[in-house]
Structures are given as structure tokens and as C-alpha cells.
Amino acid sequence: MNNFIAYNPTRLHFGKGVVNTMSKHIDQKHKKVLLMYGKGSVTKNGSYNDTIGQLKKLNLEITEFSGIKPNPLASDVDSAAKLGIENKIDIIVALGGGSVIDSAKITAICIKNKLAAWDVMKGKARFESAIPLIAVLTLAATGTEMNPVAVLQNQDTKEKIGFGHPAVFPQHSFLDPVYTQSVPANYTAYGIVDLIAHSMEAYFGKGDASLSDKFVYAILHEAMEFGPALMKDLNNYELRANIMWAATNALNGITGHGRITGDWGVHGIGHILSFLYDTPHGASLSIVYPAWLKKMKERMPERIEEFGKAVFGVNSPDKTIEALESLFKKLNSPINLQEQGIGKDKFDEILNLMNKNNANGFAHKLDDTDRKEILEFMYGK
Ligand code: NZQ
Ligand code: ZN
């Protein structure tokens, strides 16, 4: 087991109606809040009204920044930061899914330190702190509600990358499963795929971490037990609650302690698809993961077999990959590019950007030949 520090300062409030306690937890010293959200789903599931009600209770001056798109843009963060600086914002409330909360995290840094978003994302900026961030989660998927990571894309440089800093753990996160009942079937599925993928990115990293491996198995068993059932019963509160809590734990640190690193190569390739075709994040992962495993089985057959035995009760790398594909099929998430409407005519465009951006893992290095083979598997070779 490798040395590690277990640190997570986010106070997470989980359950029905928790947003109604928000006003008790926001320090009275705050006067001006920036409320950030997406394209409007929050006005349809009660989360917007509940949140505004709490902010009004505190007599906070509210400035709104809406319209954040899935696979969010650094340029939008720069606009939000400019608005925040002009209005002397001293706290941010992010209301939505991962795209909104990630945008809010980088906005919190840019307002406090008068920085450009992409300088932060590329690690070019020096800073110590950010303005405080409160998250109200409306989509179970990324785990951003309880981690210090954000992912943005830059249309000019053609990149979609992640950045992490302890200053952007949300101070409080409010997770009411009721808000997720309005998530449509496709994004419900993509969120379940994302939590599965986060667990696997940790597992297929480097280093021996027995308890972290068992946390991975437990989270995956939750996804298998509740995911397909939820797809048939989207309004079911208990199913929504179990998936929401599993998604948080898939990327709040507990699956990583004791490892040298996770891999994250599948995410690196998935981000290329999201950048090029706005592919929903989870859909990109259900396409890439089986393909990546088909390539990796020549390098680590035992690790894949160990995973298959513990998670699916199967005893070969091929059967493990088949079991994962059938789980993704049960969730109705695509397992090849054609299912996502991305034809072979895009092969070179995808491969060129994969190579230009050096889509890679931390534990399992990929070269251009490896990436070409994985892309062929993504087309169902
Ligand atoms: O914009 P609105 O109208 O809110 O619609 C959103 C959006 O169209 C909709 N939605 C969200 N909550 C809803 C809802 N629709 C109905 N009812 C609700 N309750 O869902 C769509 C997708 O929202 P988005 O925030 O993009 O989804 P998700 O939460 O999956 O976030 C994906 C983003 O997170 C990044 C991804 O790269 C992607 O950019 N990730 C962040 C990570 C992190 N910070 O730790 C790790 C992940 O690996 C991931 O990379
Ligand atoms: Zn992800």
C-alpha cells in the first residue's frame, strides 16, 4: 500500500428536502452570491425555486449566470468570472450537474484571483484559494459534488482537460434524489456508466490497495443492482438515491487511497469524442472502456480476470469484457461509435486529435499504434 493523505472537507447533505436547510449553513458574512446553472432543467424539477428561496431567506444579493452547456467551455467560465468580479461576488452556488459545478469551481478561482480559466486549467496560474462554493446536485454521475476536480474544454486549442486543487472542494453539497427524478433515461444511463468508469479508472491504476479495490467492487455491485432497475423505473426515489450515493463515492477519494495512481486513459480518449462531437460524457465511456480493455488484455490479463471474478463472477478477460458490454447494453448506453452515430468516415479525425492531444493513461502508457488499435475496437473490430 502506498502512502496517502485522506482529506475531504466537503460537508455533504443527502436526502429529501435537504436544500431547505441551506440557509442555516451559509455564513452570514456573505452578501453577494453568483447562482450558476445550465439551460433550464432546474426550473422544471423544483431545485431552482428551492435554492432561490434559501438565498432570499439570507437577504443575499443574487446575480445569475445561466446557459452552461454540457461539456462546458472555458470561455463561459471567463464570462461568469467577469460578471462575478463586476458584482463583487463573495460566494457561488452551483445548481445542476457536473458541467455546472465544474464551471463554478474554476469560476470561484478566477474571481478570487482575477485569472483566466484556461491558465488555471493548464496549471499556469499560481493561487492559494478560491471564493467558497456551494453545490446543489441535480444529476448523479461525476462525483464533482465531493471532489476537488473540474473538467473544461477550450474550443480554440481543441482540448478538453481536467484540473484539481483543494481550494475547490465544495464547502457544502446538497444532494436531494428527488431532483434527479427528472433526468431523462439517456442521461440517467450515462451517469451510471460514469460512476462505473470512475471506479474502473481507479482499479486499473497502479499500486496495491486492498480496501480501495473492495470499495470499487461494492460500488460496481450497487450499479449492477440498482442501475438496470432504475432504467425501468425512473421515478423510483430509492433507486435514484442509491445510484446518487454510489456516484458520489465513485470519485470522492475512497477508491483511490493507497494506490500510486488511477489510470484515466479511457477518460482521456472519451474527452476527445466529447470535444469533437459533443458526445455525452458517459456515452463516450461506454464506447471506450470495452475497446480499451480489448487492447489491455494483452498487458494485464490477470488484473482484468481478477476484476471479472470479483464483479461479474466470470473467469477470463474476454468474459469480463463481454459482461461489461452487456451491462452497458442493459443501460442502453452505446458500446461502439456507430451506435452513437459516428461513422468510419470520422476515423482519421478522431485518431489525429487523440494523437495530437496525446490521449493517455497514467498507469498504462499508449502510443499512436495503441490508440489506433483502440479506435478500431471502438468501431467494433
Ligand atoms: O443544462 P440543463 O438544462 O441543466 O440540462 C442538463 C444537461 O443537458 C441535464 N440535466 C441535469 N440535471 C437534470 C437534467 N435534466 C433533467 N433533470 C435534471 N435533474 O443533463 C444534461 C447533462 O448535464 P451535465 O452537467 O453535462 O452532466 P454530468 O453531470 O454528467 O456532467 C458531465 C460533465 O462532467 C465532467 C464531464 O467531462 C462533463 O463535462 N466530469 C467531471 C468530473 C469531476 N469534476 O470530477 C469527473 C468526470 O469524469 C467528468 O469528466
Ligand atoms: Zn467521468
PDB file of C-alpha atoms in Angstrom, residues 149-269:
ATOM      1  CA  VAL A 149     -11.690  18.316  -9.747  1.00  0.00           C
ATOM      2  CA  ALA A 150     -13.158  20.196 -12.714  1.00  0.00           C
ATOM      3  CA  VAL A 151     -13.182  19.434 -16.455  1.00  0.00           C
ATOM      4  CA  LEU A 152     -13.459  22.146 -19.122  1.00  0.00           C
ATOM      5  CA  GLN A 153     -12.904  22.379 -22.843  1.00  0.00           C
ATOM      6  CA  ASN A 154     -11.230  25.013 -24.978  1.00  0.00           C
ATOM      7  CA  GLN A 155     -12.605  25.417 -28.483  1.00  0.00           C
ATOM      8  CA  ASP A 156      -9.521  27.348 -29.677  1.00  0.00           C
ATOM      9  CA  THR A 157      -6.898  24.826 -28.579  1.00  0.00           C
ATOM     10  CA  LYS A 158      -9.193  21.833 -29.256  1.00  0.00           C
ATOM     11  CA  GLU A 159      -8.657  20.369 -25.789  1.00  0.00           C
ATOM     12  CA  LYS A 160     -10.898  19.009 -23.040  1.00  0.00           C
ATOM     13  CA  ILE A 161      -8.923  18.510 -19.813  1.00  0.00           C
ATOM     14  CA  GLY A 162      -9.269  18.118 -16.047  1.00  0.00           C
ATOM     15  CA  PHE A 163      -7.756  20.219 -13.258  1.00  0.00           C
ATOM     16  CA  GLY A 164      -7.763  19.640  -9.483  1.00  0.00           C
ATOM     17  CA  HIS A 165      -6.992  21.856  -6.473  1.00  0.00           C
ATOM     18  CA  PRO A 166      -8.003  21.523  -2.797  1.00  0.00           C
ATOM     19  CA  ALA A 167      -9.399  25.080  -2.871  1.00  0.00           C
ATOM     20  CA  VAL A 168     -12.352  23.920  -4.962  1.00  0.00           C
ATOM     21  CA  PHE A 169     -13.855  21.164  -2.863  1.00  0.00           C
ATOM     22  CA  PRO A 170     -17.440  22.392  -2.443  1.00  0.00           C
ATOM     23  CA  GLN A 171     -17.857  23.749   1.109  1.00  0.00           C
ATOM     24  CA  HIS A 172     -21.332  22.195   1.199  1.00  0.00           C
ATOM     25  CA  SER A 173     -23.065  19.923  -1.309  1.00  0.00           C
ATOM     26  CA  PHE A 174     -26.780  19.274  -1.236  1.00  0.00           C
ATOM     27  CA  LEU A 175     -27.956  16.015  -2.858  1.00  0.00           C
ATOM     28  CA  ASP A 176     -31.692  15.545  -2.992  1.00  0.00           C
ATOM     29  CA  PRO A 177     -32.523  12.452  -5.126  1.00  0.00           C
ATOM     30  CA  VAL A 178     -35.932  13.999  -5.889  1.00  0.00           C
ATOM     31  CA  TYR A 179     -34.193  16.493  -8.217  1.00  0.00           C
ATOM     32  CA  THR A 180     -32.716  13.619 -10.250  1.00  0.00           C
ATOM     33  CA  GLN A 181     -36.137  12.101 -10.961  1.00  0.00           C
ATOM     34  CA  SER A 182     -36.487  14.478 -13.898  1.00  0.00           C
ATOM     35  CA  VAL A 183     -33.251  13.299 -15.552  1.00  0.00           C
ATOM     36  CA  PRO A 184     -34.189  11.633 -18.839  1.00  0.00           C
ATOM     37  CA  ALA A 185     -33.352   7.938 -19.473  1.00  0.00           C
ATOM     38  CA  ASN A 186     -30.288   8.675 -21.610  1.00  0.00           C
ATOM     39  CA  TYR A 187     -28.537  10.931 -19.107  1.00  0.00           C
ATOM     40  CA  THR A 188     -29.575   8.619 -16.268  1.00  0.00           C
ATOM     41  CA  ALA A 189     -27.753   5.823 -18.085  1.00  0.00           C
ATOM     42  CA  TYR A 190     -24.714   7.987 -18.890  1.00  0.00           C
ATOM     43  CA  GLY A 191     -24.446   8.899 -15.220  1.00  0.00           C
ATOM     44  CA  ILE A 192     -24.414   5.213 -14.205  1.00  0.00           C
ATOM     45  CA  VAL A 193     -21.762   4.495 -16.844  1.00  0.00           C
ATOM     46  CA  ASP A 194     -19.693   7.401 -15.494  1.00  0.00           C
ATOM     47  CA  LEU A 195     -19.727   6.045 -11.944  1.00  0.00           C
ATOM     48  CA  ILE A 196     -18.773   2.592 -13.240  1.00  0.00           C
ATOM     49  CA  ALA A 197     -15.946   4.127 -15.256  1.00  0.00           C
ATOM     50  CA  HIS A 198     -14.607   6.163 -12.315  1.00  0.00           C
ATOM     51  CA  SER A 199     -14.406   3.029 -10.221  1.00  0.00           C
ATOM     52  CA  MET A 200     -12.588   1.187 -13.026  1.00  0.00           C
ATOM     53  CA  GLU A 201     -10.146   4.062 -13.681  1.00  0.00           C
ATOM     54  CA  ALA A 202      -9.058   3.742 -10.034  1.00  0.00           C
ATOM     55  CA  TYR A 203      -8.950  -0.068 -10.139  1.00  0.00           C
ATOM     56  CA  PHE A 204      -6.855  -0.322 -13.300  1.00  0.00           C
ATOM     57  CA  GLY A 205      -4.340   2.181 -11.986  1.00  0.00           C
ATOM     58  CA  LYS A 206      -1.053   1.322 -10.277  1.00  0.00           C
ATOM     59  CA  GLY A 207      -0.377   0.044  -6.770  1.00  0.00           C
ATOM     60  CA  ASP A 208      -1.794  -2.415  -4.289  1.00  0.00           C
ATOM     61  CA  ALA A 209      -4.748  -1.133  -2.255  1.00  0.00           C
ATOM     62  CA  SER A 210      -6.889  -3.965  -0.965  1.00  0.00           C
ATOM     63  CA  LEU A 211      -9.638  -1.958   0.742  1.00  0.00           C
ATOM     64  CA  SER A 212      -9.843   0.534  -2.164  1.00  0.00           C
ATOM     65  CA  ASP A 213     -10.308  -2.464  -4.517  1.00  0.00           C
ATOM     66  CA  LYS A 214     -13.155  -3.718  -2.336  1.00  0.00           C
ATOM     67  CA  PHE A 215     -14.773  -0.259  -2.363  1.00  0.00           C
ATOM     68  CA  VAL A 216     -14.619  -0.474  -6.183  1.00  0.00           C
ATOM     69  CA  TYR A 217     -16.341  -3.872  -6.147  1.00  0.00           C
ATOM     70  CA  ALA A 218     -19.034  -2.579  -3.781  1.00  0.00           C
ATOM     71  CA  ILE A 219     -19.774   0.494  -5.918  1.00  0.00           C
ATOM     72  CA  LEU A 220     -19.949  -1.625  -9.069  1.00  0.00           C
ATOM     73  CA  HIS A 221     -22.327  -4.066  -7.376  1.00  0.00           C
ATOM     74  CA  GLU A 222     -24.538  -1.079  -6.471  1.00  0.00           C
ATOM     75  CA  ALA A 223     -24.526  -0.006 -10.139  1.00  0.00           C
ATOM     76  CA  MET A 224     -25.424  -3.560 -11.229  1.00  0.00           C
ATOM     77  CA  GLU A 225     -28.136  -3.950  -8.602  1.00  0.00           C
ATOM     78  CA  PHE A 226     -29.818  -0.559  -8.992  1.00  0.00           C
ATOM     79  CA  GLY A 227     -28.830   0.697 -12.466  1.00  0.00           C
ATOM     80  CA  PRO A 228     -30.875  -1.565 -14.762  1.00  0.00           C
ATOM     81  CA  ALA A 229     -33.805  -1.431 -12.289  1.00  0.00           C
ATOM     82  CA  LEU A 230     -33.722   2.373 -12.349  1.00  0.00           C
ATOM     83  CA  MET A 231     -33.808   2.404 -16.159  1.00  0.00           C
ATOM     84  CA  LYS A 232     -37.192   0.645 -15.878  1.00  0.00           C
ATOM     85  CA  ASP A 233     -38.477   2.861 -13.046  1.00  0.00           C
ATOM     86  CA  LEU A 234     -37.057   6.363 -13.490  1.00  0.00           C
ATOM     87  CA  ASN A 235     -39.259   7.895 -10.844  1.00  0.00           C
ATOM     88  CA  ASN A 236     -38.293   5.488  -8.062  1.00  0.00           C
ATOM     89  CA  TYR A 237     -36.835   7.538  -5.178  1.00  0.00           C
ATOM     90  CA  GLU A 238     -34.910   4.687  -3.505  1.00  0.00           C
ATOM     91  CA  LEU A 239     -33.291   3.611  -6.784  1.00  0.00           C
ATOM     92  CA  ARG A 240     -32.388   7.246  -7.534  1.00  0.00           C
ATOM     93  CA  ALA A 241     -30.955   7.643  -4.014  1.00  0.00           C
ATOM     94  CA  ASN A 242     -28.770   4.538  -4.196  1.00  0.00           C
ATOM     95  CA  ILE A 243     -27.360   5.477  -7.592  1.00  0.00           C
ATOM     96  CA  MET A 244     -26.770   9.081  -6.477  1.00  0.00           C
ATOM     97  CA  TRP A 245     -24.808   7.976  -3.415  1.00  0.00           C
ATOM     98  CA  ALA A 246     -22.830   5.403  -5.430  1.00  0.00           C
ATOM     99  CA  ALA A 247     -21.855   8.083  -7.976  1.00  0.00           C
ATOM    100  CA  THR A 248     -20.525  10.351  -5.220  1.00  0.00           C
ATOM    101  CA  ASN A 249     -18.406   7.546  -3.739  1.00  0.00           C
ATOM    102  CA  ALA A 250     -17.027   6.550  -7.119  1.00  0.00           C
ATOM    103  CA  LEU A 251     -14.976   9.772  -7.219  1.00  0.00           C
ATOM    104  CA  ASN A 252     -14.650  11.260  -3.719  1.00  0.00           C
ATOM    105  CA  GLY A 253     -11.300   9.630  -2.964  1.00  0.00           C
ATOM    106  CA  ILE A 254     -12.218   6.372  -1.193  1.00  0.00           C
ATOM    107  CA  THR A 255     -11.486   4.174  -4.249  1.00  0.00           C
ATOM    108  CA  GLY A 256      -8.001   5.647  -4.611  1.00  0.00           C
ATOM    109  CA  HIS A 257      -6.362   5.632  -1.173  1.00  0.00           C
ATOM    110  CA  GLY A 258      -3.174   3.567  -1.101  1.00  0.00           C
ATOM    111  CA  ARG A 259      -2.737   3.417  -4.878  1.00  0.00           C
ATOM    112  CA  ILE A 260       0.177   5.069  -6.707  1.00  0.00           C
ATOM    113  CA  THR A 261      -2.291   6.437  -9.264  1.00  0.00           C
ATOM    114  CA  GLY A 262      -5.504   5.697 -11.162  1.00  0.00           C
ATOM    115  CA  ASP A 263      -5.151   5.279 -14.936  1.00  0.00           C
ATOM    116  CA  TRP A 264      -7.664   7.736 -16.599  1.00  0.00           C
ATOM    117  CA  GLY A 265      -6.691   6.748 -20.139  1.00  0.00           C
ATOM    118  CA  VAL A 266     -10.295   5.877 -21.020  1.00  0.00           C
ATOM    119  CA  HIS A 267     -11.419   9.340 -19.878  1.00  0.00           C
ATOM    120  CA  GLY A 268      -8.639  10.900 -21.945  1.00  0.00           C
ATOM    121  CA  ILE A 269      -9.982   9.206 -25.094  1.00  0.00           C
TER     122      ILE A 269
END
